[in-house]
Coordinates of C-alpha atoms in Angstrom, one line a residue:
M37 CA 38.0 4.7 -70.5
E38 CA 41.3 3.4 -72.6
G39 CA 39.1 4.0 -75.6
L40 CA 37.4 7.9 -75.0
R41 CA 41.4 8.6 -74.1
E42 CA 42.6 7.5 -77.4
H43 CA 38.9 9.5 -79.4
A44 CA 39.0 12.7 -77.1
E45 CA 39.3 16.2 -78.7
G46 CA 40.5 18.0 -75.6
P47 CA 40.0 17.1 -72.1
P48 CA 37.1 15.6 -70.2
N49 CA 34.0 17.2 -68.1
E50 CA 34.2 15.0 -64.8
T51 CA 32.0 16.2 -61.8
C52 CA 30.4 13.7 -58.9
D53 CA 26.8 13.2 -61.8
I54 CA 28.5 13.3 -65.1
Y55 CA 31.1 12.3 -67.6
Q56 CA 31.7 14.6 -70.9
Q57 CA 33.3 15.0 -73.8
N58 CA 33.9 15.2 -77.0
I59 CA 35.1 12.8 -78.8
F60 CA 36.2 11.8 -82.8
V61 CA 35.2 8.2 -84.4
S62 CA 37.7 6.2 -86.1
G63 CA 35.1 4.2 -87.7
Q64 CA 32.1 1.1 -87.1
P65 CA 34.6 -1.4 -84.7
F66 CA 34.7 2.0 -82.6
W67 CA 30.9 2.9 -82.8
H68 CA 29.5 -0.6 -82.3
A69 CA 32.0 -0.2 -79.1
L70 CA 29.7 2.6 -78.0
K71 CA 26.5 0.7 -78.5
D72 CA 27.2 -1.5 -77.0
A73 CA 28.7 0.4 -73.9
R74 CA 25.1 1.6 -73.9
A75 CA 23.3 -1.0 -74.2
H76 CA 25.4 -2.6 -70.7
S77 CA 25.4 0.4 -68.8
E78 CA 22.8 -0.2 -67.0
V79 CA 25.1 -2.9 -65.2
M80 CA 27.8 0.0 -64.1
G81 CA 25.1 2.0 -63.1
V82 CA 25.0 5.4 -65.8
T83 CA 23.2 6.0 -68.3
V84 CA 25.2 6.7 -72.0
S85 CA 24.0 9.2 -75.6
V86 CA 25.9 10.7 -77.7
T87 CA 25.3 13.7 -79.8
D88 CA 26.8 16.3 -82.1
S89 CA 29.7 18.2 -80.2
D90 CA 27.1 21.6 -81.0
P91 CA 26.1 21.7 -78.2
S92 CA 22.5 23.2 -79.4
D93 CA 21.7 19.2 -80.7
D94 CA 20.7 17.0 -79.1
Y95 CA 19.5 14.5 -80.9
E96 CA 20.4 10.9 -79.7
W97 CA 22.8 9.2 -83.0
L98 CA 23.6 6.1 -81.1
D99 CA 20.0 4.8 -82.0
E100 CA 21.5 5.7 -85.9
E101 CA 23.6 3.4 -88.0
I102 CA 26.2 5.5 -89.5
D103 CA 28.5 5.0 -92.6
D104 CA 31.0 7.9 -92.8
F105 CA 32.4 9.6 -90.1
S106 CA 34.7 11.6 -91.5
G107 CA 34.6 15.3 -90.7
R108 CA 33.0 14.3 -87.9
S109 CA 32.7 15.6 -84.2
F110 CA 30.6 13.4 -81.5
S111 CA 29.4 14.6 -78.1
I112 CA 29.6 11.8 -75.2
R113 CA 27.6 12.1 -71.9
I114 CA 27.8 9.4 -69.2
V115 CA 25.1 10.4 -66.8
K116 CA 25.5 8.5 -63.2
I117 CA 22.9 7.2 -60.9
P118 CA 22.5 7.7 -57.9
N119 CA 24.3 6.0 -55.8
P120 CA 23.2 7.0 -51.4
E121 CA 26.6 4.9 -50.7
M122 CA 28.5 5.4 -53.4
L123 CA 30.7 8.5 -56.1
K124 CA 31.9 7.2 -59.5
F125 CA 34.2 9.1 -61.3
F126 CA 35.9 7.7 -64.1
S127 CA 38.9 10.0 -64.4
V128 CA 41.6 10.8 -61.5
D129 CA 41.4 14.3 -62.6
G130 CA 37.7 14.0 -62.4
F131 CA 37.8 12.7 -58.8
E132 CA 40.3 15.7 -57.9
R133 CA 38.8 18.5 -59.4
A134 CA 35.2 17.0 -57.4
I135 CA 36.7 17.3 -54.1
V136 CA 37.5 20.6 -54.3
A137 CA 34.4 21.7 -56.0
E138 CA 31.6 19.6 -54.4
P139 CA 33.6 18.4 -50.7
N140 CA 29.9 17.6 -49.3
R141 CA 29.0 15.1 -51.5
F142 CA 32.2 13.2 -51.0
E143 CA 31.1 13.2 -47.1
A144 CA 27.9 11.8 -47.9
V145 CA 28.6 8.3 -48.7
N146 CA 31.2 6.3 -47.7
T147 CA 32.4 4.8 -51.2
V148 CA 34.4 6.1 -54.4
V149 CA 34.9 4.4 -57.3
V150 CA 37.3 5.7 -59.8
A151 CA 37.9 3.3 -63.3
E152 CA 41.3 4.9 -63.3
L153 CA 42.6 3.5 -60.1
D154 CA 43.7 -0.7 -59.8
F155 CA 44.2 0.0 -56.0
Q156 CA 42.3 0.8 -52.9
C157 CA 42.8 3.4 -50.1
K158 CA 40.6 4.5 -47.2
S159 CA 40.2 7.3 -44.6
A160 CA 38.4 7.2 -41.7
G161 CA 34.8 6.8 -43.5
L162 CA 35.6 6.9 -46.8
T163 CA 37.2 3.6 -49.2
V164 CA 38.2 4.7 -52.6
G165 CA 38.8 1.9 -55.3
P166 CA 38.8 0.4 -58.5
W167 CA 35.1 0.7 -60.5
L168 CA 34.5 -2.9 -61.4
D169 CA 31.1 -2.6 -61.1
S170 CA 28.0 -1.5 -60.3
S171 CA 28.1 -3.2 -56.6
A172 CA 32.0 -2.3 -56.7
I173 CA 33.2 -2.1 -53.0
V174 CA 30.0 -0.1 -51.5
L175 CA 30.9 -0.8 -47.4
P176 CA 28.3 -1.1 -45.1
K177 CA 27.4 2.2 -43.1
G178 CA 29.3 1.4 -39.3
D179 CA 28.4 3.9 -36.5
N180 CA 28.1 7.3 -37.4
P181 CA 30.1 9.3 -35.1
T182 CA 29.1 13.0 -33.9
S183 CA 28.4 15.4 -37.0
P184 CA 30.1 18.3 -37.3
R185 CA 26.7 20.7 -37.7
R186 CA 25.5 19.3 -34.3
L187 CA 28.2 21.3 -32.3
V188 CA 29.3 23.7 -34.7
N189 CA 26.1 26.6 -34.9
D190 CA 25.8 27.6 -39.0
M191 CA 24.6 30.2 -39.2
S192 CA 25.1 30.9 -42.9
G193 CA 22.4 28.8 -44.1
K194 CA 24.8 27.8 -46.4
G195 CA 26.5 24.3 -45.4
L196 CA 29.2 25.2 -44.7
V197 CA 30.0 23.3 -41.8
P198 CA 30.9 19.9 -42.4
T199 CA 28.3 16.6 -41.9
A200 CA 31.0 14.5 -41.4
V201 CA 34.7 14.1 -40.3
G202 CA 35.8 11.2 -40.9
T203 CA 36.0 11.2 -44.6
W204 CA 39.2 13.6 -44.0
I205 CA 41.3 11.9 -41.6
V206 CA 43.2 9.8 -44.1
D207 CA 45.1 6.3 -43.3
D208 CA 48.6 7.1 -42.5
A209 CA 49.5 4.4 -45.5
S210 CA 47.2 5.9 -47.8
T211 CA 49.7 8.3 -49.1
W212 CA 48.2 8.7 -52.5
L213 CA 44.7 9.9 -51.3
R214 CA 46.2 12.2 -48.7
E215 CA 48.3 14.3 -51.2
R216 CA 44.7 14.3 -53.3
F217 CA 42.8 15.1 -50.2
S218 CA 45.1 17.4 -48.1
V219 CA 43.6 21.1 -49.3
A220 CA 40.2 20.4 -49.2
A221 CA 40.8 18.1 -45.8
S222 CA 42.5 20.6 -43.7
H223 CA 40.4 23.5 -45.2
R224 CA 37.4 21.3 -43.6
L225 CA 38.6 19.7 -40.8
S226 CA 39.3 23.6 -39.6
L227 CA 35.3 24.3 -39.7
C228 CA 34.7 21.8 -37.6
L229 CA 36.3 23.2 -34.2
P230 CA 34.6 26.3 -34.1
D231 CA 31.7 27.2 -31.9
A232 CA 29.6 28.7 -35.1
V233 CA 30.5 29.5 -39.1
S234 CA 29.0 32.9 -40.8
I235 CA 29.4 35.1 -44.1
D236 CA 29.9 38.5 -43.3
A237 CA 29.3 41.2 -45.3
E238 CA 31.9 41.2 -48.1
G239 CA 31.3 37.7 -48.0
N240 CA 34.4 36.1 -46.3
T241 CA 33.2 32.9 -44.2
I242 CA 34.3 33.8 -40.2
A243 CA 34.6 31.3 -37.3
H244 CA 33.6 32.9 -34.3
L245 CA 34.5 31.0 -30.7
R246 CA 32.8 32.4 -27.9
S247 CA 34.0 30.8 -24.4
G248 CA 34.9 33.4 -23.0
R249 CA 35.8 36.1 -24.0
K250 CA 34.5 36.4 -28.2
V251 CA 37.0 36.0 -31.2
L252 CA 35.3 36.0 -35.2
A253 CA 38.2 34.9 -36.9
R254 CA 38.4 35.1 -41.1
V255 CA 38.6 31.7 -42.7
G256 CA 41.2 31.7 -45.6
L257 CA 40.3 30.7 -48.7
L258 CA 41.0 26.4 -50.0
S259 CA 44.0 27.5 -51.9
N260 CA 45.4 28.9 -49.2
W261 CA 45.2 25.3 -46.6
N262 CA 48.1 23.9 -48.3
D263 CA 50.2 23.4 -44.5
A264 CA 51.0 19.7 -43.9
E265 CA 51.6 20.1 -40.7
L266 CA 48.5 22.3 -39.7
L267 CA 46.9 18.8 -41.7
T268 CA 48.4 16.6 -39.5
T269 CA 47.2 18.8 -35.8
L270 CA 44.1 19.1 -37.2
E271 CA 43.1 15.0 -37.7
E272 CA 44.5 14.0 -34.3
V273 CA 42.3 17.4 -32.5
C274 CA 38.6 16.2 -35.1
S275 CA 39.7 12.4 -34.2
W276 CA 40.0 13.5 -30.6
I277 CA 36.7 15.2 -30.8
Y278 CA 34.3 13.1 -32.9
L279 CA 36.0 9.8 -33.3
E280 CA 36.8 9.2 -29.6
G281 CA 33.3 7.7 -28.5
R282 CA 30.7 9.9 -27.0
D283 CA 31.4 13.4 -25.2
S284 CA 31.8 14.8 -28.4
E285 CA 30.0 18.1 -26.7
T286 CA 32.4 18.4 -23.8
R287 CA 35.8 17.8 -25.5
H288 CA 34.4 20.2 -28.7
S289 CA 33.9 22.9 -25.7
L290 CA 37.1 22.4 -24.0
L291 CA 39.3 23.0 -27.4
S292 CA 36.6 26.1 -28.3
A293 CA 37.8 27.7 -24.5
E294 CA 41.8 26.8 -25.0
L295 CA 42.0 28.6 -28.4
V296 CA 40.0 31.2 -26.8
R297 CA 42.8 31.5 -24.2
L298 CA 45.7 31.4 -26.5
W299 CA 44.2 33.5 -29.7
Q300 CA 46.3 36.0 -31.4
V301 CA 44.4 39.3 -31.8
D302 CA 43.3 39.9 -35.2
A303 CA 44.6 35.9 -36.5
T304 CA 42.9 34.6 -39.7
W305 CA 41.8 31.3 -39.1
Q306 CA 44.3 29.5 -40.4
D307 CA 47.3 31.3 -39.1
G308 CA 45.2 31.1 -35.0
L309 CA 45.1 27.5 -35.5
K310 CA 48.8 27.4 -36.6
E311 CA 50.3 28.8 -33.6
S312 CA 47.5 27.1 -31.3
L313 CA 46.0 24.8 -32.1
E314 CA 48.3 22.7 -31.3
G315 CA 48.9 24.1 -27.0
A316 CA 45.1 24.5 -26.9
F317 CA 44.7 20.0 -27.6
A318 CA 47.5 19.4 -25.4
A319 CA 45.2 21.3 -22.6
A320 CA 41.5 20.6 -23.2
R321 CA 42.8 16.6 -23.6
T322 CA 44.2 16.7 -19.8
A323 CA 41.4 18.4 -18.4
Y324 CA 39.1 15.9 -20.3
R325 CA 41.1 12.8 -18.7
L326 CA 41.0 15.3 -15.6
H327 CA 37.2 15.6 -16.0
V328 CA 36.8 11.7 -16.8
Q329 CA 38.9 9.8 -14.2
S330 CA 36.7 12.2 -11.7
K331 CA 39.9 11.9 -9.2
G332 CA 37.9 14.4 -7.2
V333 CA 39.8 17.0 -8.0
D334 CA 38.4 19.8 -10.4
A335 CA 39.3 19.3 -13.5
F336 CA 38.8 23.1 -14.0
K337 CA 40.4 24.7 -11.0
L338 CA 43.5 22.3 -11.3
M339 CA 44.4 23.6 -14.8
S340 CA 43.6 27.5 -13.7
D341 CA 45.7 26.7 -10.7
L342 CA 48.8 25.7 -12.6
R343 CA 48.5 28.4 -14.9
K344 CA 48.2 30.5 -12.1
G345 CA 51.4 29.4 -10.5
L346 CA 53.7 29.1 -13.5
A347 CA 52.2 32.5 -13.9
D348 CA 53.8 33.3 -10.8
D349 CA 56.5 31.6 -10.7
V350 CA 57.9 32.9 -14.9
R351 CA 57.8 36.7 -13.1
S352 CA 59.6 35.9 -9.9
L353 CA 61.9 34.0 -11.9
A354 CA 61.7 37.6 -13.9
T355 CA 61.7 39.7 -10.9
N356 CA 65.1 37.7 -9.6
T357 CA 67.4 38.4 -13.1
S358 CA 66.2 41.8 -13.4
S359 CA 67.4 42.0 -9.7
L360 CA 70.6 40.9 -10.7
S361 CA 70.7 43.7 -13.6
S362 CA 70.1 46.8 -11.4
G363 CA 73.0 45.4 -8.6
L364 CA 75.4 45.2 -11.5
W365 CA 74.5 49.3 -12.5
R366 CA 74.4 50.7 -9.3
D367 CA 77.6 48.9 -8.3
A368 CA 78.5 50.0 -11.6
A369 CA 78.1 53.6 -10.7
V370 CA 80.2 52.5 -7.4
A371 CA 83.2 51.4 -9.5
F372 CA 83.1 54.6 -12.1
G373 CA 82.7 57.1 -8.9
V374 CA 86.1 55.8 -7.2
I375 CA 87.8 56.0 -10.3
A376 CA 86.5 59.6 -10.7
V377 CA 87.5 60.5 -7.6
R378 CA 91.1 59.0 -8.0
L379 CA 91.6 61.0 -11.1
A380 CA 90.2 64.5 -10.0
N381 CA 92.6 63.8 -6.6
T382 CA 96.0 62.2 -7.0
A383 CA 96.3 62.8 -3.2
V384 CA 93.8 59.5 -2.7
G385 CA 95.8 56.5 -2.1
D386 CA 95.1 52.8 -4.0
W387 CA 93.5 51.6 -1.0
L388 CA 90.3 53.1 -2.2
L389 CA 90.5 51.4 -5.7
W390 CA 91.2 47.9 -3.4
M391 CA 88.4 48.4 -1.0
A392 CA 86.2 49.4 -4.6
A393 CA 87.4 46.0 -5.6
A394 CA 86.6 44.9 -2.7
Y395 CA 83.1 45.2 -2.3
L396 CA 82.3 44.7 -6.3
L397 CA 83.4 41.5 -5.3
A398 CA 81.4 40.9 -2.3
S399 CA 78.2 42.7 -4.0
C400 CA 78.8 39.9 -6.6
V401 CA 78.1 37.1 -4.8
F402 CA 75.6 37.7 -2.0
S403 CA 73.4 39.0 -4.9
C404 CA 73.9 35.8 -7.5
V405 CA 74.0 33.6 -4.1
A406 CA 70.8 35.0 -3.1
A407 CA 68.8 35.6 -7.0
S408 CA 70.3 31.7 -7.3
S409 CA 68.9 30.4 -4.2
A410 CA 65.1 31.9 -4.6
V411 CA 65.1 30.5 -7.8
N412 CA 66.7 27.0 -6.6
G413 CA 63.5 27.6 -4.6
I414 CA 61.1 28.0 -7.0
I415 CA 62.3 24.8 -9.1
E416 CA 62.2 23.4 -6.6
N417 CA 59.1 23.8 -5.7
E418 CA 57.9 22.8 -9.2
K419 CA 59.7 20.0 -9.3
S420 CA 57.7 18.4 -6.1
F421 CA 54.5 20.2 -7.0
R422 CA 54.5 18.1 -10.1
S423 CA 55.4 14.5 -8.2
R424 CA 53.1 15.4 -5.8
L425 CA 49.7 17.2 -6.4
Y426 CA 50.4 17.1 -10.7
G427 CA 52.6 13.5 -11.3
P428 CA 49.2 11.3 -10.8
L429 CA 46.9 13.2 -12.9
L430 CA 49.2 14.3 -15.5
L431 CA 51.9 12.2 -18.1
D432 CA 55.4 13.8 -18.3
K433 CA 54.4 15.0 -21.8
E434 CA 51.4 16.7 -21.2
Y435 CA 52.2 18.7 -18.3
D436 CA 55.8 18.9 -20.3
E437 CA 53.3 20.7 -22.5
L438 CA 51.3 22.9 -20.1
A439 CA 54.4 24.0 -17.9
G440 CA 57.0 21.9 -17.9
K441 CA 59.1 23.1 -21.2
H442 CA 58.4 27.1 -19.7
Y443 CA 59.6 26.5 -16.4
R444 CA 62.8 25.1 -18.1
K445 CA 62.6 28.2 -20.4
A446 CA 62.8 30.6 -17.7
E447 CA 65.2 29.2 -15.4
S448 CA 68.0 28.7 -18.7
N449 CA 67.5 32.3 -19.3
F450 CA 68.0 33.4 -15.7
R451 CA 71.3 30.9 -15.9
W452 CA 72.6 32.7 -18.9
Y453 CA 72.0 35.9 -17.6
R454 CA 73.8 35.6 -13.6
R455 CA 76.5 34.4 -16.2
F456 CA 76.8 37.4 -18.1
I457 CA 76.4 39.7 -14.9
I458 CA 79.2 37.8 -13.1
L459 CA 81.9 38.5 -16.3
A460 CA 81.0 42.1 -15.9
Y461 CA 81.9 41.8 -12.5
L462 CA 85.0 39.9 -13.1
I463 CA 86.2 42.7 -15.8
A464 CA 85.2 45.4 -13.0
V465 CA 87.0 44.1 -10.4
A466 CA 90.3 43.5 -13.4
V467 CA 89.7 47.5 -13.8
L468 CA 90.1 49.0 -10.1
V469 CA 93.0 46.4 -9.3
G470 CA 94.9 46.8 -12.6
I471 CA 94.7 50.6 -11.7
A472 CA 94.9 50.0 -8.6
R473 CA 98.4 48.2 -9.4
Y474 CA 99.8 49.9 -12.0
G475 CA 98.8 53.4 -12.1
L476 CA 96.6 55.2 -14.5
H477 CA 100.2 56.0 -16.6
P478 CA 101.9 54.9 -18.7
A479 CA 98.7 53.3 -20.5
D480 CA 100.5 50.2 -21.7
N481 CA 101.4 49.2 -18.2
F482 CA 97.5 48.5 -17.6
F483 CA 96.8 46.5 -20.7
H484 CA 100.2 44.2 -19.9
F485 CA 98.3 43.4 -16.7
V486 CA 94.9 42.5 -18.4
A487 CA 96.7 40.5 -20.5
A488 CA 99.0 39.0 -18.4
R489 CA 95.6 38.1 -16.9

């Protein structure tokens, strides 16, 4: 490779099958080095030929002895002899371009060798290392995990669905490989999740989800799949579905059902996965664990009851919050009415203002106590169900993802709004008391009262 780079005329063209580059020959030593490389090419698992750089002339010049190389350029073509277990690359650039152009070729092998590498890295189904000789680090095949093509119906007829998922799930320590796989891995792993994949009339790839309602989502161009956080989630989900033993079909079906439930209308496949995949994964994993444990509880009914209970309780919390708001507006009308009467009829004594202030205080206390009691009852009920019903079946993290954080958010919203309501009542009471004590004139007396408070 060093010799080729030194004599290169322009960038190389490398695919999974060939390496081709225009070169100049500096003299007899390099020419004989090329002849020697061809003689030993079989050991490296390739064939080497050198022709004129003119593409119309395919005469093999390595069969000749040439004395004068001045003003001449050649084209070296290295054909890689196919190996069902291994792909070979001379350059890192060729390796990176092939990942994007021919990702299915990487899924068909378990070893990739690159001449420019001097270290080894790996994913769950692929090892990438230096190209030493024809027997370089070809690993024996282990147990084959379920192929995504068994679970995802490829209606396009063009092989859009990956044949293997382990290729794209990169070891955490292999940062070099993760950086080069990231875009292609996100795209390929995302195609392992739908129920079917097709191509529409405009040539767009469409992902289908069919559990319950039907979802059709356009799969974006490969260049758009560069979200590192989404890739991490995709790796976790695909590992769970395809690499954690048997029953991949059940896990895939559970995830599909959860994605349909959470899917946003008209979202693209990438945007929809960003929004819904993490929550759908948590719910599907919990449902599967309940299914496997077989503790006499119907997993799907339990999950449905939990969601229904959550929706009802959050609705009750919202109702109690709304009741505080309604009470405030009702009592505000009373306060304004009393002030209006006092302004219109000076014969009315200040006792009316004192009574209105007392009424507002009592109303605030009773409304807040009633609403708080109802909310506390909901929260205590949720804690009881959490410990007695769901506690033995759900991990804390799983329960919090499914319901706990939603309860906490609704409770926090109620308590924040309650503080606002109390503050509004206190301001109204202060206004009434101020008018009762200092009258409406002069105004500075009133403001003095408020400042003093």
